[in-house]
Short mmCIF file of C-alpha atoms in Angstrom, two decimals:
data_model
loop_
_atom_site.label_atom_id
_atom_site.label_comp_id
_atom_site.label_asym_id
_atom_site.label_seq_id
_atom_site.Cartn_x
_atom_site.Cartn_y
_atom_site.Cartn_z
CA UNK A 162 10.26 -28.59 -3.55
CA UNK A 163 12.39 -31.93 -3.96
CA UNK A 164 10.52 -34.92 -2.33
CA UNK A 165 13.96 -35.90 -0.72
CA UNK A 166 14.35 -32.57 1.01
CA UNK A 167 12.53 -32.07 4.42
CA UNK A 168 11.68 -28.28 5.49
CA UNK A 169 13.08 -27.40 8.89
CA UNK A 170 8.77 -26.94 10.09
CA UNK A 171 8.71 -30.76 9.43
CA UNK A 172 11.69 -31.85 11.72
CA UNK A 173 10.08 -34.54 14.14
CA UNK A 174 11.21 -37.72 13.12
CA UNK A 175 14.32 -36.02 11.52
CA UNK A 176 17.25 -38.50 12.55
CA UNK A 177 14.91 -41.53 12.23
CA UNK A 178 15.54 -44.22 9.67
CA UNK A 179 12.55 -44.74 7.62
CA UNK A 180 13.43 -48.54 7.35
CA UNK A 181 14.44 -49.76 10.82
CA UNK A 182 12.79 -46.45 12.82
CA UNK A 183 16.44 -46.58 14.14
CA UNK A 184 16.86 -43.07 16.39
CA UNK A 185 19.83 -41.11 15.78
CA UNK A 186 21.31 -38.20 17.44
CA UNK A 187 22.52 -36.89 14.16
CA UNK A 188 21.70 -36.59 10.71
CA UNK A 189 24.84 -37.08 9.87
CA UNK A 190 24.74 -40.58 11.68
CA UNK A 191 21.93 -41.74 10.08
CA UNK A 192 23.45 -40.79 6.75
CA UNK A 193 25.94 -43.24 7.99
CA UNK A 194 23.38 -45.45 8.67
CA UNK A 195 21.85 -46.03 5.12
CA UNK A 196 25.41 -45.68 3.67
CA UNK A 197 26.17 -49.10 4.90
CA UNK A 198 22.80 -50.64 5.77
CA UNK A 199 21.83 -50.96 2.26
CA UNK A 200 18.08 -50.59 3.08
CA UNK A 201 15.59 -51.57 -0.16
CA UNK A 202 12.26 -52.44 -0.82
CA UNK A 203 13.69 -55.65 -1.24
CA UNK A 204 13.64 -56.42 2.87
CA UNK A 205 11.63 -58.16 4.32
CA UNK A 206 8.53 -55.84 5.88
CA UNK A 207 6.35 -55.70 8.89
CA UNK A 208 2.49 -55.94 7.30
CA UNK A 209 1.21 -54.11 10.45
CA UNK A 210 4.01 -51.13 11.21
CA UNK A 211 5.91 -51.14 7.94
CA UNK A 212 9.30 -51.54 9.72
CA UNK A 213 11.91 -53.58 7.11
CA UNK A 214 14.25 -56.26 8.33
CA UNK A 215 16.90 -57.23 6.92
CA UNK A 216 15.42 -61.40 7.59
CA UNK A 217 12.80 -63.17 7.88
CA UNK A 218 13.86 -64.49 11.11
CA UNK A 219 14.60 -60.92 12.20
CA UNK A 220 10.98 -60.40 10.78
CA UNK A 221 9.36 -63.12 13.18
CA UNK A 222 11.54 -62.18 16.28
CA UNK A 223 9.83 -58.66 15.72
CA UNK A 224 6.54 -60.20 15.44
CA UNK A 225 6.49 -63.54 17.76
CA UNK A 226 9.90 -63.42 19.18
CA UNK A 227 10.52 -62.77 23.27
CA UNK A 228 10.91 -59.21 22.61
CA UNK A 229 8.34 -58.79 19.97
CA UNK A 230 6.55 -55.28 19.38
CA UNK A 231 3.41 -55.93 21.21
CA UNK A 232 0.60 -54.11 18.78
CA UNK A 233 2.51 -56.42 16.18
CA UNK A 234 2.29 -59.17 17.96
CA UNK A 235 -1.60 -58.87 18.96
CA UNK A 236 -2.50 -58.42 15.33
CA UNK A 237 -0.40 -61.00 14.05
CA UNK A 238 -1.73 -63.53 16.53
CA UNK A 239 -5.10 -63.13 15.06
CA UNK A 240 -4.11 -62.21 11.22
CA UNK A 241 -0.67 -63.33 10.77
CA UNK A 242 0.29 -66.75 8.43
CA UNK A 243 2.82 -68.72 10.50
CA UNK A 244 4.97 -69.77 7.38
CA UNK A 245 5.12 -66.24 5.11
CA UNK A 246 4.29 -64.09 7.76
CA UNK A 247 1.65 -62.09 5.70
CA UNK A 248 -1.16 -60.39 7.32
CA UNK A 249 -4.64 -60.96 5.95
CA UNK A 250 -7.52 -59.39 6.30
CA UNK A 251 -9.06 -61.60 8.75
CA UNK A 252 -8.90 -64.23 11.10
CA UNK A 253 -10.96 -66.54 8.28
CA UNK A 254 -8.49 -64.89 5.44
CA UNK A 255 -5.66 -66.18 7.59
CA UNK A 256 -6.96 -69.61 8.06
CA UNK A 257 -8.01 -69.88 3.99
CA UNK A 258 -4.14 -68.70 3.34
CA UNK A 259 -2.32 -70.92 5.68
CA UNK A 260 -3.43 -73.76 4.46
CA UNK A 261 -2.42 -73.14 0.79
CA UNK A 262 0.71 -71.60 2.59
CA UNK A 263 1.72 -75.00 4.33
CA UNK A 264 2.97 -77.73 2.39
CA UNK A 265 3.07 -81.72 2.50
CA UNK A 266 5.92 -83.92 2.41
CA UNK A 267 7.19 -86.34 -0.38
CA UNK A 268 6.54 -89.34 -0.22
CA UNK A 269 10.65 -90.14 -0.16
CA UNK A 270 10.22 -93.15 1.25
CA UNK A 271 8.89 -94.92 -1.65
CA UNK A 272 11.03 -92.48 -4.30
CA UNK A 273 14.43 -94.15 -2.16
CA UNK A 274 13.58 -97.73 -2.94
CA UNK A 275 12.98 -96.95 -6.17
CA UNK A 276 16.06 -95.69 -6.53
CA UNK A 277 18.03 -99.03 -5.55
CA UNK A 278 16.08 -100.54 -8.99
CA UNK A 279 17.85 -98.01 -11.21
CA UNK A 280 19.06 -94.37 -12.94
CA UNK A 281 16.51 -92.10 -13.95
CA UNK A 282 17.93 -89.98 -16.20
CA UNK A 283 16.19 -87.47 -18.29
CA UNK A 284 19.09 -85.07 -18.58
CA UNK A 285 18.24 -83.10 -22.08
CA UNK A 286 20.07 -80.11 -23.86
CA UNK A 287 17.13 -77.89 -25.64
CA UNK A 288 19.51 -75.27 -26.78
CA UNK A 289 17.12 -72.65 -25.22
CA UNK A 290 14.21 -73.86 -27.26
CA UNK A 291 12.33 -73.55 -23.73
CA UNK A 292 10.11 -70.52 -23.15
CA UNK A 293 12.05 -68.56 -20.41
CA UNK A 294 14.79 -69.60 -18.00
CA UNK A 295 14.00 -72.99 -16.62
CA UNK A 296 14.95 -73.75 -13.12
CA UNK A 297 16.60 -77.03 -11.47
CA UNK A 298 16.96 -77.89 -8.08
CA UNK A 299 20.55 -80.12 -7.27
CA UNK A 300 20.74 -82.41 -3.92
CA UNK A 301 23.46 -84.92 -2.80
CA UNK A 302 23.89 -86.91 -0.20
CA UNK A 303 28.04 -87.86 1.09
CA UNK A 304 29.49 -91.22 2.05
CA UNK A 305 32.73 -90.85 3.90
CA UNK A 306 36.08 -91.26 2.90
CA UNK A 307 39.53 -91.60 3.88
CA UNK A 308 41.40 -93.63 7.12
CA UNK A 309 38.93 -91.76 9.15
CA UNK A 310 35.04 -91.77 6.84
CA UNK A 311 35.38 -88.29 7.98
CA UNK A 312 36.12 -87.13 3.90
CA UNK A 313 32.85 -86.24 2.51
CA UNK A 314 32.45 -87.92 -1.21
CA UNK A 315 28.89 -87.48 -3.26
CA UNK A 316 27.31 -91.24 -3.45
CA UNK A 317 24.04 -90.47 -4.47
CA UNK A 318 22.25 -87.13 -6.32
CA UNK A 319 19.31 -85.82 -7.70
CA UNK A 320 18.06 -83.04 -9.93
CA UNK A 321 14.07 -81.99 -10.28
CA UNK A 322 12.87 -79.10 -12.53
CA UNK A 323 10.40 -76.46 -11.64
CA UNK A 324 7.55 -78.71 -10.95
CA UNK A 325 9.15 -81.49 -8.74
CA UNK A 326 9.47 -84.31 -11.61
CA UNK A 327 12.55 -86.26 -11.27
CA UNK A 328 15.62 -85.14 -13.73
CA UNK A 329 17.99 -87.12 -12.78
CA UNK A 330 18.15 -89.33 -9.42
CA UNK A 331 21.28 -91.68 -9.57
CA UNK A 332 23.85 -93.16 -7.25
CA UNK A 333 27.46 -91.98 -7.49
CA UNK A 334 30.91 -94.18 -7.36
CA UNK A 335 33.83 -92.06 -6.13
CA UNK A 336 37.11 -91.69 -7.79
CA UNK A 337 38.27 -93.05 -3.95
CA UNK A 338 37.23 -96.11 -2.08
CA UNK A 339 34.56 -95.78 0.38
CA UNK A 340 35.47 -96.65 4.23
CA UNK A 341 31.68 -95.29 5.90
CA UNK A 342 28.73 -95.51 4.07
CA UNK A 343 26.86 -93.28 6.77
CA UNK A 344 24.19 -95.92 6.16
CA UNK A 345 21.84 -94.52 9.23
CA UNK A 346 21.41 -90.97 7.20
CA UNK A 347 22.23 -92.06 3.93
CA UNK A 348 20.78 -95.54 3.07
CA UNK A 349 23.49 -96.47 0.86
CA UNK A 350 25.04 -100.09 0.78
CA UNK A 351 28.43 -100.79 -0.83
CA UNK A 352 26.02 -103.38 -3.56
CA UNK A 353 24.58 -99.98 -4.47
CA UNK A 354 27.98 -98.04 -5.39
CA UNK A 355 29.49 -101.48 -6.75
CA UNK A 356 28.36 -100.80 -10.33
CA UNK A 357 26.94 -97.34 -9.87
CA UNK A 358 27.43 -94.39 -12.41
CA UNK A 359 31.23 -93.50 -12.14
CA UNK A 360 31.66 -89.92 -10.57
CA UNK A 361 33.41 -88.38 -14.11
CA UNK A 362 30.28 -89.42 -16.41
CA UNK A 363 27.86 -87.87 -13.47
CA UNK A 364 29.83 -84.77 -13.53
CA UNK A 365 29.93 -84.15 -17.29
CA UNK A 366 26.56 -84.98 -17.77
CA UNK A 367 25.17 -82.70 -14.88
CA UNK A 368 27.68 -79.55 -16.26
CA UNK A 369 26.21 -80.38 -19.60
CA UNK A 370 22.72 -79.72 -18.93
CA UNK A 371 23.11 -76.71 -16.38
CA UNK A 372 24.72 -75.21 -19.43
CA UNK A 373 21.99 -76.34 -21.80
CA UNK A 374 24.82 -75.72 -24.89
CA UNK A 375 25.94 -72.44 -23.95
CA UNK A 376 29.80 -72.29 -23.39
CA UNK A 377 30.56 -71.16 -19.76
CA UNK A 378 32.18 -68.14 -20.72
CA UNK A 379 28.83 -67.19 -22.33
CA UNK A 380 26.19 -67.97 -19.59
CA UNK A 381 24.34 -64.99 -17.97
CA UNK A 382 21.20 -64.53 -15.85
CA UNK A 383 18.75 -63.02 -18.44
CA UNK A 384 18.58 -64.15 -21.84
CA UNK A 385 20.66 -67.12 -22.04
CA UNK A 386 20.21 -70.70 -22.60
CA UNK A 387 21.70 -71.56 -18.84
CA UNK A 388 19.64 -72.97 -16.09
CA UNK A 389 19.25 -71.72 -12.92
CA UNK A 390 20.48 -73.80 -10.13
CA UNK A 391 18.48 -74.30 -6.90
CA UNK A 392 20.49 -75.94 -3.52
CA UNK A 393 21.05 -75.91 -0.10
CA UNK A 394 24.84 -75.59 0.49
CA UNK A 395 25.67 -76.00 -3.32
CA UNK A 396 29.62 -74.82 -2.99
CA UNK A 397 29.70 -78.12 -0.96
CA UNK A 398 27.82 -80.16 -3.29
CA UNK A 399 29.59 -78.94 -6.91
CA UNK A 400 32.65 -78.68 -5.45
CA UNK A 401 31.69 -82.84 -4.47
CA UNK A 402 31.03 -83.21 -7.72
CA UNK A 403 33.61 -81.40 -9.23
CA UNK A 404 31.02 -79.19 -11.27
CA UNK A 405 31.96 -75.52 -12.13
CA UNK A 406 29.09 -72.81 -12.30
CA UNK A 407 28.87 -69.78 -12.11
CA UNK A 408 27.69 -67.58 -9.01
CA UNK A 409 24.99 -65.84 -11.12
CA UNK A 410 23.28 -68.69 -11.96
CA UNK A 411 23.23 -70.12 -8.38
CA UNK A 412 20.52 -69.60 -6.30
CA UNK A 413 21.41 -70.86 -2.65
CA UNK A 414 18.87 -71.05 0.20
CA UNK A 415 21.89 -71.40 2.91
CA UNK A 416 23.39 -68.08 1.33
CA UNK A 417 20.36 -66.19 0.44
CA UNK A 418 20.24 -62.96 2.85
CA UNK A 419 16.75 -62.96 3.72
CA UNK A 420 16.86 -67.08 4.91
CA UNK A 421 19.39 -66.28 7.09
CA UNK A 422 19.72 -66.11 10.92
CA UNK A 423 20.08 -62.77 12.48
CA UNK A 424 23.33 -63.59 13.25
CA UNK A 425 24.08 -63.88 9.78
CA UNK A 426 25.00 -67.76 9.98
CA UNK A 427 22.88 -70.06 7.33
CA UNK A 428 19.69 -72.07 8.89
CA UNK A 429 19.53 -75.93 8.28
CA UNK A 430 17.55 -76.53 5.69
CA UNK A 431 15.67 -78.71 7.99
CA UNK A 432 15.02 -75.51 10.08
CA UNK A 433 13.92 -73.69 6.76
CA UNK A 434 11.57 -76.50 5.66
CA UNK A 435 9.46 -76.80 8.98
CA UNK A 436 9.48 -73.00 9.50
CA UNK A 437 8.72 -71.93 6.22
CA UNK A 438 6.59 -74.86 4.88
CA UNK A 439 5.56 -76.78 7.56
CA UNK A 440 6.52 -79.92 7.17
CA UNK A 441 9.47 -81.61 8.29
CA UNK A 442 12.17 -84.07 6.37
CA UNK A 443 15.68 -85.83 6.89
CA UNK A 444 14.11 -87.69 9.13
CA UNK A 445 15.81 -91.13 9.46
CA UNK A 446 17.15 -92.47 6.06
CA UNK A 447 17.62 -88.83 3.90
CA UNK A 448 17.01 -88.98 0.30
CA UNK A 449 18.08 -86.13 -1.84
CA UNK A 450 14.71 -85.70 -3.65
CA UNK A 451 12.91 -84.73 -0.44
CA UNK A 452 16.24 -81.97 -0.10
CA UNK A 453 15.69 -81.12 -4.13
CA UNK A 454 12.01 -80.40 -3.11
CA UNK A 455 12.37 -78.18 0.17
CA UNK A 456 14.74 -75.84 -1.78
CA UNK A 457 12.53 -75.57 -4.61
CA UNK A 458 9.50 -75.06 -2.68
CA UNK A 459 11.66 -72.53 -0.75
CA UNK A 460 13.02 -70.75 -4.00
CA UNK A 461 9.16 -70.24 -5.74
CA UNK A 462 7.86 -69.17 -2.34
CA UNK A 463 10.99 -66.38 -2.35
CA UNK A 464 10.20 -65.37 -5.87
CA UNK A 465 6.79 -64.99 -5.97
CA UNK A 466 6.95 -61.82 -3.43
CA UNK A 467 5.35 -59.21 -5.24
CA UNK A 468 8.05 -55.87 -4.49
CA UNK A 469 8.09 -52.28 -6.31
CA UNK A 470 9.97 -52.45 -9.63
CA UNK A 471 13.30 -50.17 -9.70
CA UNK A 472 15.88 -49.38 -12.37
CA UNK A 473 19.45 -50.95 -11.58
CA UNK A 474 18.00 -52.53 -8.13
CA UNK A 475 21.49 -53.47 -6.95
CA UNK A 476 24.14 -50.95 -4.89
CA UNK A 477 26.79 -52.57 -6.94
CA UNK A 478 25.24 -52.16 -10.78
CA UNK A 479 27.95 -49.98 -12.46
CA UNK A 480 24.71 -48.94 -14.45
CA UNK A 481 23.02 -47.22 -10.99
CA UNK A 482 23.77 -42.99 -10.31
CA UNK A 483 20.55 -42.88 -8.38
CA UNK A 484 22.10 -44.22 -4.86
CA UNK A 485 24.14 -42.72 -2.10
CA UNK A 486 27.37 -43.22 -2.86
CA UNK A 487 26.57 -40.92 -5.82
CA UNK A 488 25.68 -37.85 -3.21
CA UNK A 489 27.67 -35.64 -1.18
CA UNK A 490 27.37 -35.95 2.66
CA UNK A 491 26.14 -31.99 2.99
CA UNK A 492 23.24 -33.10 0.11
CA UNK A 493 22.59 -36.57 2.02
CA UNK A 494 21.90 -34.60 5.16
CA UNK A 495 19.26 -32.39 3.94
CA UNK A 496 17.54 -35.12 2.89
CA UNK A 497 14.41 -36.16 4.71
CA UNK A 498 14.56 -40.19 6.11
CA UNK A 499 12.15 -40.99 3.20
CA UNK A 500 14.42 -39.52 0.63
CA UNK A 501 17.24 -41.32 1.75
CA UNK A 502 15.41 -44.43 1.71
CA UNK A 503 14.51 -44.05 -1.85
CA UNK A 504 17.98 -43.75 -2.65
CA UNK A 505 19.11 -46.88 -0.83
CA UNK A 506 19.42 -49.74 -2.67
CA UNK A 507 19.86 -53.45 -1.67
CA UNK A 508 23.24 -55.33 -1.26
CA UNK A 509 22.17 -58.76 -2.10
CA UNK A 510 19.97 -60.24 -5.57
CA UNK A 511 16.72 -60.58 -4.64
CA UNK A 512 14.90 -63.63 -5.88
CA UNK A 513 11.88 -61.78 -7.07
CA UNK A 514 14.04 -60.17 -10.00
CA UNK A 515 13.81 -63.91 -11.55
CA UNK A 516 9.99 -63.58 -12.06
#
């Protein structure tokens, strides 16, 4: 018999999702249910009951939130890592792992008055002789413009690669003169700007070496010569700098599904950093390293989750026959809720997929 099929002496459970444990009335309902639910291995998944979520903050309401399952909640409060939300073996396995789990802060303070002294620039086109795809991390920080200061213009960014070393940390001058240098958040003075790098030069030079000498027509996730582009809020910041990427290359952790709240709505990176890391930053002056570094941190802590391999992960690859929307609703239904879970495939890209 077909593993997806469910004889009618095995029928408790029937009209349960096997990802949420969602109770339906109907099979056809919960057919319904994992057409548009887009359930995956890729979720994030309770180490004690198995359920998925769809976030991690969905994830730690289930676990430590005011409603939380309460076995959950009892074993996590003894085994649980505060910041990934993996369950160890022990209460000494937790305590070893949560403090490898929780990181330090940069030292921003002294990186920001090095700044004022000059450019540090080590923007360099390899033509793909790099092993692999390397990965950058982009942060800016926005004087204001216009009668107002209310018009957000970049006056100061910063790229790192994968292991936190400075690419390129620079301020900006706008094509526009500057009426509110935000100075509390931002640190900027107008002797800073006066002779800084002019916003054009920035912007080529930045487009140049995300491309790393493949034309933009040409760049692709796997097997290019592109970098991959780590941010917080990066339409803002390109479209601030007037830099064109594209989507696939992007890797956003105020977009990225499984950051997200449960409402859907992006977290503050701020939020992200002290939850997920445990440390906190934009604290007084803000310098765009210390940003560069959360969502870097944030992006190798994503990828490194270890999930099953599948072929054509994604509902949308044209490539994939082995999903619902392939199946007739009468075949669907006589499908047990483990079946139809292996069908299911996610909505989003997960980060993993980079490893």
């Amino acid at each position: 018999m077909d593993y997806r099929y469910e004889s009618s002496e095995n029928s408790s459970g029937r009209n349960k999702c096997a990802a949420c444990f969602r109770q339906f009335n109907k099979m056809e309902h919960l057919v319904d249910h994992m057409r548009t639910s887009f359930h995956s291995l890729h979720e994030s998944k309770c180490g004690i009951c198995r359920k998925h979520c769809r976030s991690f903050e969905s994830l730690r309401e289930h676990l430590i939130g005011p409603l939380p399952k309460q076995e959950c909640k009892n074993i996590f409060n003894v085994r649980g890592c505060k910041y990934c939300l993996t369950i160890l073996e022990s209460s000494n396995a937790r305590r070893v792992h949560q403090e490898s789990c929780h990181f330090s802060n940069v030292n921003a303070g002294l990186l920001a008055r090095m700044a004022t002294l000059g450019m540090r620039d080590s923007l360099n086109i390899d033509n793909g002789y790099s092993r692999g795809t390397q990965v950058v991390a982009l942060a800016c920080k926005m004087v204001g413009g216009g009668s107002d200061g209310s018009l957000d213009l970049c006056g100061r960014v910063c790229l790192i690669d994968e292991n936190e070393n400075i690419l390129f940390h620079s301020y900006i001058k706008p094509l526009i003169p500057v009426t509110n240098y935000r100075y509390d958040t931002t640190g900027i003075r107008p002797e800073y700007l006066r002779d800084a790098m002019p916003l054009r030069q920035a912007q080529k030079k930045i487009q140049d070496f995300l491309c790393n000498g493949e034309p933009m027509w040409k760049v692709k996730p796997r097997g290019g010569r592109a970098r991959i582009l780590v941010g917080h809020g990066l339409d803002h910041d390109l479209d601030r700098l007037q830099v064109e990427y594209p989507a696939v290359m992007i890797r956003d952790t105020a977009k990225y599904p499984p950051l997200m709240k449960t409402s859907k709505l992006s977290n503050s990176l701020k939020y992200l950093t002290q939850a997920y890391l445990g440390y906190d930053i934009q604290t007084g002056i803000q310098d765009p390293f210390e940003d560069c570094v959360a969502t870097m941190r944030l992006y190798t802590r994503m990828r490194s989750q270890r999930h099953g391999a599948e072929d054509y992960p994604l509902a949308s690859d044209p490539q994939n026959r082995n999903n619902l929307a392939a199946w007739r609703q009468s075949e669907l239904e006589r499908m047990s809720p483990e079946g139809l879970l292996a069908l299911s495939r996610s909505d989003f890209y997960c980060w993993c997929l980079d490893s």
